[in-house]
Amino acid sequence: MSTDDPAEGKGDLFVALGLARALSRNGWGVRLWPMSRWHDPLPDADVVVSMIESFVPGGVAARTVLLGWVRNWTERWVELPFLAAFDGFLASSAATADEMRARYDGPVGVLPIGVDTDLFDGAAEAPRSVDIVTTANFWGAERELQGAIGSVSEHHRVDWYGQNAAHLDLPDGIVHRGSVPFEELPAVYGSAKLVLDDLIRPAKAFGNHNSRLFEALACGALPITNTSLGLAELGLAEVPSYGAETTLVEVVDGLLVDDAGREAVAGRLRAIVRDRHSYGARAESFEAFIAPVRAAGRRQRPDWLGWATEVRESLRTAEFALDETRSGLHAEQLRSRRLRSELDQTHARLNEVATRLRAIETHPVYRTLSKVARVAKPVPRPARKDAQGRPKSTE
């Protein structure tokens, strides 16, 4: 996983915590192993679950079951040169599972992201006081939602929560409220009628849906996604989506004018999520998948994985430095765009002043006064002289 610091707002941490909590209730001992510790020797474990494709399992003991949980970046996972070292894979959608089976000859199951139904318990204001919210974080790459939300903000206010607000250039009508702690998200969703979801391109291609989908529904809000792919297999085909045929603003307008219809759909979907998609249900699916994998023999892991782990850590350090540089460059680009806008506004004002001056200069009254001023020359004053009749100095 990427981090063990909730303040960073990384979604994989909260996914890991949700499943870990449910497994703990079932008697498992669970330890989180963030990226900052990947260079340390791994503790002894029965099962290691890798949630990020950049983890190189060179330090996993030969007797330990090694699983990959492919929640995103499917195309990167299938290109790993050490796929055969894993004892099995879990995928967050059927499309991703099919892609894994085409590249990997071991056991592959489906385990979507879920929701902590104890935290996201459905408590809500009645009536809901906010029309539209989104909780999409910004990690440097422009999201599809940024392009689609402009037309929505022309007619509706949108409250946007998430990381890195300073790097977003948002249109009027969108109020960015910054990031909120994870435990406050139920209140955000609980007060909203609609929640705008946004799958990044690698997730959208395979229908790998976000935690936001399940969390919003568990709180009784209705999410709108940017793809319908993968919803039917979750039992959530009624979740509205937008795309090539229907714009986001059209979907939003239709839902906000039909309170009864919207609330009925949200109620049906909320019941499905709480029944099928809790992390308690995910823990049961995980245990059913892992049992035969544990009973089978471990796969052979090549010796060069240890060396690859060291190389990966060196590359990671370089990647962090590059990310910091990109972040600074993006901030400078935003600053440059703001300055360009201010300069364009200044030029426009100067052009307006110049136009008004030209109008004044061509006015008959101004031209007459100008001629009078040129004709009327001041009378020269006589030079002052001293007692001897010499001109006095003017210094």
Coordinates of C-alpha atoms in Angstrom, one line a residue:
M1 CA 0.0 0.0 0.0
S2 CA 1.1 3.6 -0.6
T3 CA 1.0 5.0 2.9
D4 CA -0.2 4.5 6.5
D5 CA -0.9 8.2 7.0
P6 CA -4.6 9.0 6.7
A7 CA -3.9 12.7 6.2
E8 CA -2.4 12.0 2.8
G9 CA -5.9 11.1 1.5
K10 CA -4.7 8.0 -0.4
G11 CA -7.7 5.7 -1.2
D12 CA -5.8 2.4 -1.0
L13 CA -5.1 3.0 2.7
F14 CA -8.8 3.2 3.6
V15 CA -9.6 0.2 1.4
A16 CA -6.9 -1.8 3.2
L17 CA -8.2 -0.6 6.6
G18 CA -11.8 -1.6 5.7
L19 CA -10.9 -5.1 4.7
A20 CA -8.3 -5.5 7.5
R21 CA -10.9 -4.5 10.1
A22 CA -13.4 -7.1 8.8
L23 CA -10.7 -9.8 8.6
S24 CA -9.7 -8.9 12.2
R25 CA -13.2 -9.6 13.4
N26 CA -12.9 -13.0 11.8
G27 CA -9.8 -13.8 13.7
W28 CA -7.0 -12.8 11.3
G29 CA -4.0 -10.8 12.5
V30 CA -3.4 -8.0 10.0
R31 CA -0.5 -5.6 9.6
L32 CA -0.3 -2.8 7.1
W33 CA 3.0 -2.4 5.2
P34 CA 3.3 1.1 3.6
M35 CA 5.6 2.1 0.8
S36 CA 8.0 3.8 3.2
R37 CA 8.8 0.4 4.7
W38 CA 9.2 -1.6 1.5
H39 CA 13.0 -1.6 1.8
D40 CA 12.7 -3.2 5.3
P41 CA 12.6 -7.0 5.7
L42 CA 9.0 -8.2 5.6
P43 CA 7.7 -9.8 8.9
D44 CA 6.8 -13.4 8.9
A45 CA 3.2 -13.8 7.5
D46 CA 0.9 -16.5 6.2
V47 CA -0.4 -14.3 3.4
V48 CA 0.9 -11.1 1.8
V49 CA -1.6 -9.0 -0.3
S50 CA 0.0 -6.6 -2.7
M51 CA -2.3 -3.7 -3.5
I52 CA 0.1 -1.7 -5.8
E53 CA 1.7 -3.0 -9.0
S54 CA 5.0 -1.3 -8.2
F55 CA 5.6 -3.5 -5.2
V56 CA 8.4 -6.0 -6.0
P57 CA 7.9 -9.1 -3.8
G58 CA 11.6 -10.0 -3.4
G59 CA 11.4 -10.1 0.4
V60 CA 8.3 -12.4 0.6
A61 CA 9.2 -15.7 2.2
A62 CA 9.0 -18.8 0.1
R63 CA 6.3 -20.3 2.4
T64 CA 4.1 -17.2 2.4
V65 CA 1.0 -17.0 0.1
L66 CA 1.5 -14.0 -2.2
L67 CA -1.6 -12.4 -3.7
G68 CA -2.1 -9.4 -5.9
W69 CA -5.3 -7.3 -5.5
V70 CA -5.7 -5.5 -8.8
R71 CA -8.0 -2.6 -8.0
N72 CA -6.7 -0.3 -10.7
W73 CA -4.0 0.1 -13.3
T74 CA -4.8 -3.3 -14.9
E75 CA -2.6 -2.7 -17.9
R76 CA 0.4 -2.2 -15.7
W77 CA -0.3 -5.3 -13.6
V78 CA -0.5 -7.6 -16.6
E79 CA 2.9 -6.4 -17.9
L80 CA 4.8 -7.3 -14.7
P81 CA 7.7 -9.6 -15.6
F82 CA 7.1 -11.6 -12.3
L83 CA 3.4 -12.4 -12.6
A84 CA 4.2 -16.1 -12.2
A85 CA 5.7 -15.5 -8.8
F86 CA 2.2 -14.7 -7.4
D87 CA 0.1 -17.5 -5.9
G88 CA -3.1 -15.9 -7.0
F89 CA -4.9 -12.6 -8.0
L90 CA -8.0 -10.8 -6.9
A91 CA -9.5 -8.3 -9.3
S92 CA -12.0 -5.5 -8.6
S93 CA -14.1 -6.2 -11.7
A94 CA -14.9 -9.0 -14.1
A95 CA -13.1 -7.2 -17.0
T96 CA -9.9 -7.0 -15.0
A97 CA -10.2 -10.6 -14.0
D98 CA -10.6 -11.7 -17.6
E99 CA -7.5 -9.6 -18.5
M100 CA -5.5 -11.3 -15.7
R101 CA -6.6 -14.8 -16.8
A102 CA -5.3 -14.1 -20.3
R103 CA -1.8 -13.4 -18.9
Y104 CA -1.7 -15.5 -15.8
D105 CA -2.4 -19.3 -15.4
G106 CA -3.1 -19.4 -11.7
P107 CA -6.2 -18.8 -9.6
V108 CA -8.0 -15.4 -10.3
G109 CA -11.1 -14.2 -8.4
V110 CA -13.2 -11.1 -8.2
L111 CA -13.1 -8.9 -5.1
P112 CA -14.4 -5.3 -5.7
I113 CA -13.8 -2.4 -3.3
G114 CA -16.4 -2.3 -0.6
V115 CA -17.6 0.1 2.2
D116 CA -17.4 0.2 6.0
T117 CA -21.1 0.1 6.8
D118 CA -20.4 0.9 10.4
L119 CA -18.9 4.3 9.5
F120 CA -21.0 5.0 6.4
D121 CA -24.2 4.2 8.2
G122 CA -26.7 6.1 6.1
A123 CA -27.4 8.9 8.6
A124 CA -28.7 11.9 6.7
E125 CA -30.4 15.2 7.0
A126 CA -34.0 15.4 5.9
P127 CA -34.3 17.1 3.6
R128 CA -30.8 17.0 2.3
S129 CA -29.4 20.5 2.3
V130 CA -26.8 20.3 -0.5
D131 CA -27.6 19.6 -4.1
I132 CA -24.2 18.4 -5.4
V133 CA -20.8 17.4 -3.9
T134 CA -17.7 15.6 -5.1
T135 CA -14.8 14.3 -3.2
A136 CA -12.3 13.7 -6.1
N137 CA -8.7 14.3 -5.2
F138 CA -6.3 15.9 -7.6
W139 CA -2.9 14.1 -8.0
G140 CA -1.4 16.0 -10.9
A141 CA -3.3 14.6 -13.9
E142 CA -6.4 16.3 -15.1
R143 CA -9.6 14.4 -14.3
E144 CA -12.5 13.9 -16.8
L145 CA -14.7 15.6 -14.2
Q146 CA -12.9 18.9 -14.6
G147 CA -14.0 19.2 -18.2
A148 CA -17.5 18.1 -17.6
I149 CA -18.3 20.1 -14.5
G150 CA -18.1 23.5 -16.0
S151 CA -21.6 23.4 -17.6
V152 CA -23.0 22.1 -14.3
S153 CA -21.6 25.0 -12.3
E154 CA -23.3 27.4 -14.6
H155 CA -26.7 26.3 -13.2
H156 CA -25.9 24.7 -9.8
R157 CA -23.5 25.1 -6.9
V158 CA -21.1 22.3 -6.5
D159 CA -19.2 21.7 -3.2
W160 CA -15.8 20.1 -4.0
Y161 CA -13.8 18.3 -1.3
G162 CA -10.4 16.8 -1.8
Q163 CA -6.6 17.0 -1.8
N164 CA -4.5 19.6 -3.6
A165 CA -7.2 22.2 -4.1
A166 CA -4.5 24.9 -4.8
H167 CA -3.6 23.1 -8.1
L168 CA -7.1 23.1 -9.5
D169 CA -8.4 25.9 -11.8
L170 CA -12.1 25.6 -11.2
P171 CA -14.9 27.7 -12.8
D172 CA -17.3 29.9 -10.9
G173 CA -20.1 28.1 -9.1
I174 CA -17.8 25.5 -7.6
V175 CA -16.8 26.0 -4.0
H176 CA -13.7 24.0 -3.1
R177 CA -13.7 23.2 0.6
G178 CA -10.4 21.5 0.8
S179 CA -9.8 18.0 2.2
V180 CA -11.8 16.5 5.1
P181 CA -10.8 13.6 7.4
F182 CA -12.1 10.3 6.2
E183 CA -14.4 10.0 9.2
E184 CA -16.2 13.2 8.2
L185 CA -17.1 11.9 4.7
P186 CA -20.3 10.3 5.9
A187 CA -21.6 13.7 7.0
V188 CA -20.6 15.1 3.5
Y189 CA -22.5 12.4 1.7
G190 CA -25.3 12.3 4.2
S191 CA -26.2 16.0 3.4
A192 CA -26.0 15.7 -0.4
K193 CA -28.6 14.7 -3.0
L194 CA -26.0 13.9 -5.7
V195 CA -22.3 12.9 -5.6
L196 CA -20.2 13.3 -8.7
D197 CA -17.9 10.3 -9.1
D198 CA -15.0 10.2 -11.5
L199 CA -13.0 7.1 -12.5
I200 CA -9.6 7.8 -13.8
R201 CA -8.9 6.5 -17.3
P202 CA -7.1 3.2 -16.3
A203 CA -10.0 2.4 -13.9
K204 CA -12.7 3.4 -16.4
A205 CA -11.4 1.1 -19.1
F206 CA -12.2 -1.9 -16.9
G207 CA -15.1 -0.7 -14.8
N208 CA -13.0 -0.7 -11.6
H209 CA -15.2 1.6 -9.5
N210 CA -14.2 3.8 -6.6
S211 CA -15.0 3.6 -2.9
R212 CA -16.9 6.8 -3.5
L213 CA -19.6 4.9 -5.3
F214 CA -20.3 2.5 -2.4
E215 CA -19.8 5.1 0.4
A216 CA -22.2 7.7 -1.2
L217 CA -24.9 5.0 -1.7
A218 CA -24.5 3.7 1.8
C219 CA -25.3 7.2 3.1
G220 CA -28.3 7.5 0.9
A221 CA -26.9 9.9 -1.7
L222 CA -27.1 9.1 -5.4
P223 CA -23.7 9.1 -7.2
I224 CA -23.3 9.9 -10.9
T225 CA -20.3 8.1 -12.6
N226 CA -18.5 8.7 -15.9
T227 CA -19.0 5.1 -17.0
S228 CA -21.7 2.4 -16.7
L229 CA -19.2 -0.4 -17.3
G230 CA -19.0 -2.7 -14.3
L231 CA -22.1 -1.5 -12.6
A232 CA -24.4 -4.3 -13.6
E233 CA -22.2 -7.0 -12.1
L234 CA -22.3 -5.1 -8.8
G235 CA -26.1 -5.1 -8.9
L236 CA -25.9 -1.3 -9.3
A237 CA -27.1 -0.9 -12.9
E238 CA -29.5 1.9 -11.8
V239 CA -26.6 4.2 -10.9
P240 CA -26.8 7.1 -13.4
S241 CA -23.8 7.8 -15.6
Y242 CA -22.8 10.3 -18.3
G243 CA -20.6 10.0 -21.4
A244 CA -20.7 10.4 -25.1
E245 CA -24.5 10.2 -25.4
T246 CA -25.6 12.1 -22.3
T247 CA -23.8 15.1 -20.8
L248 CA -23.3 15.5 -17.1
V249 CA -25.4 18.6 -16.9
E250 CA -28.3 16.8 -18.5
V251 CA -28.1 13.9 -16.0
V252 CA -27.9 16.4 -13.1
D253 CA -30.8 18.5 -14.3
G254 CA -33.0 15.5 -14.7
L255 CA -32.3 14.1 -11.3
L256 CA -32.7 17.4 -9.4
V257 CA -36.2 18.1 -10.8
D258 CA -37.5 14.7 -9.7
D259 CA -37.0 14.4 -6.0
A260 CA -39.3 11.4 -5.6
G261 CA -37.7 9.4 -8.4
R262 CA -34.2 10.2 -7.3
E263 CA -34.8 9.3 -3.7
A264 CA -36.5 6.0 -4.7
V265 CA -33.5 5.0 -6.8
A266 CA -31.1 6.0 -4.0
G267 CA -33.1 4.0 -1.5
R268 CA -33.0 0.8 -3.6
L269 CA -29.3 1.1 -4.3
R270 CA -28.5 1.8 -0.7
A271 CA -30.2 -1.4 0.4
I272 CA -28.1 -3.4 -2.2
V273 CA -24.8 -1.8 -1.1
R274 CA -25.4 -2.4 2.6
D275 CA -26.5 -6.0 1.9
R276 CA -23.8 -7.1 -0.6
H277 CA -20.9 -4.7 -0.5
S278 CA -19.9 -4.2 3.1
Y279 CA -16.3 -5.2 4.0
G280 CA -17.8 -7.9 6.1
A281 CA -19.1 -9.5 2.9
R282 CA -15.7 -8.8 1.2
A283 CA -13.9 -10.6 4.1
E284 CA -16.1 -13.7 3.5
S285 CA -15.2 -13.6 -0.2
F286 CA -11.5 -13.2 0.5
E287 CA -11.5 -16.2 2.9
A288 CA -13.4 -18.4 0.3
F289 CA -10.8 -17.5 -2.3
I290 CA -7.7 -17.9 -0.1
A291 CA -8.6 -21.3 1.4
P292 CA -7.7 -23.4 -1.7
V293 CA -4.8 -21.2 -2.5
R294 CA -3.3 -21.8 0.9
A295 CA -3.9 -25.5 0.6
A296 CA -2.0 -25.7 -2.7
G297 CA 1.8 -25.5 -3.0
R298 CA 3.7 -22.2 -3.3
R299 CA 4.9 -21.0 -6.6
Q300 CA 8.6 -20.7 -7.4
R301 CA 9.9 -17.2 -7.0
P302 CA 13.1 -16.4 -9.0
D303 CA 16.2 -15.4 -7.2
W304 CA 16.5 -12.2 -9.1
L305 CA 13.4 -10.8 -7.4
G306 CA 15.6 -9.7 -4.5
W307 CA 17.8 -7.7 -6.8
A308 CA 14.7 -6.3 -8.5
T309 CA 13.4 -5.1 -5.2
E310 CA 16.6 -3.1 -4.5
V311 CA 16.4 -1.6 -8.0
R312 CA 12.7 -0.7 -7.6
E313 CA 13.5 1.2 -4.4
S314 CA 16.2 3.2 -6.1
L315 CA 13.8 4.1 -8.9
R316 CA 11.1 5.0 -6.4
T317 CA 13.4 7.6 -4.8
A318 CA 14.0 9.1 -8.2
E319 CA 10.2 9.1 -9.0
F320 CA 9.5 11.0 -5.8
A321 CA 11.9 13.7 -6.8
L322 CA 10.3 13.9 -10.2
D323 CA 6.8 14.1 -8.8
E324 CA 7.9 17.1 -6.6
T325 CA 9.3 18.8 -9.7
R326 CA 6.1 18.1 -11.7
S327 CA 4.1 19.5 -8.8
G328 CA 6.1 22.7 -8.8
L329 CA 5.9 23.0 -12.5
H330 CA 2.1 22.6 -12.4
A331 CA 1.9 25.4 -9.8
E332 CA 4.0 27.7 -12.0
Q333 CA 1.8 26.9 -15.0
L334 CA -1.3 27.9 -13.0
R335 CA 0.5 31.1 -11.9
S336 CA 1.5 31.9 -15.5
R337 CA -2.1 31.4 -16.7
R338 CA -3.4 33.8 -14.0
L339 CA -0.8 36.4 -14.8
R340 CA -1.6 36.1 -18.5
S341 CA -5.3 36.6 -17.7
E342 CA -4.5 39.7 -15.6
L343 CA -2.3 41.0 -18.5
D344 CA -5.1 40.4 -21.0
Q345 CA -7.5 42.3 -18.7
T346 CA -5.1 45.2 -18.4
H347 CA -4.6 45.4 -22.2
A348 CA -8.4 45.4 -22.6
R349 CA -8.7 48.3 -20.1
L350 CA -5.9 50.2 -21.9
N351 CA -7.7 49.7 -25.2
E352 CA -10.9 51.0 -23.7
V353 CA -9.1 54.1 -22.4
A354 CA -7.5 54.7 -25.7
T355 CA -10.8 54.5 -27.5
R356 CA -12.4 57.0 -25.2
L357 CA -9.4 59.4 -25.6
R358 CA -9.8 59.2 -29.4
A359 CA -13.5 60.0 -29.1
I360 CA -12.7 63.0 -26.9
E361 CA -9.9 64.3 -29.3
T362 CA -12.3 64.2 -32.3
H363 CA -15.1 66.0 -30.5
P364 CA -15.8 69.5 -31.9
V365 CA -15.6 71.2 -28.5
Y366 CA -12.2 69.6 -27.7
R367 CA -10.9 70.6 -31.2
T368 CA -12.0 74.2 -30.7
L369 CA -10.4 74.5 -27.2
S370 CA -7.3 73.0 -28.6
K371 CA -7.0 75.7 -31.3
V372 CA -7.6 78.4 -28.7
A373 CA -4.9 77.0 -26.5
R374 CA -2.4 77.1 -29.4
V375 CA -3.3 80.7 -30.4
A376 CA -3.3 82.1 -26.8
K377 CA 0.5 82.4 -26.0
P378 CA 1.6 83.7 -22.6
V379 CA 2.9 87.4 -22.5
P380 CA 6.7 87.3 -21.7
R381 CA 7.6 89.0 -18.4
P382 CA 10.3 91.7 -18.6
A383 CA 13.7 90.7 -17.4
R384 CA 14.6 91.9 -13.9
K385 CA 17.7 94.1 -13.6
D386 CA 20.1 94.9 -10.7
A387 CA 21.1 98.4 -9.6
Q388 CA 23.7 98.6 -12.4
G389 CA 21.1 97.7 -15.0
R390 CA 22.4 94.2 -15.6
P391 CA 19.9 91.3 -15.8
K392 CA 19.5 89.4 -12.6
S393 CA 20.4 85.8 -12.5
T394 CA 17.3 83.4 -12.3
E395 CA 19.2 80.8 -10.5

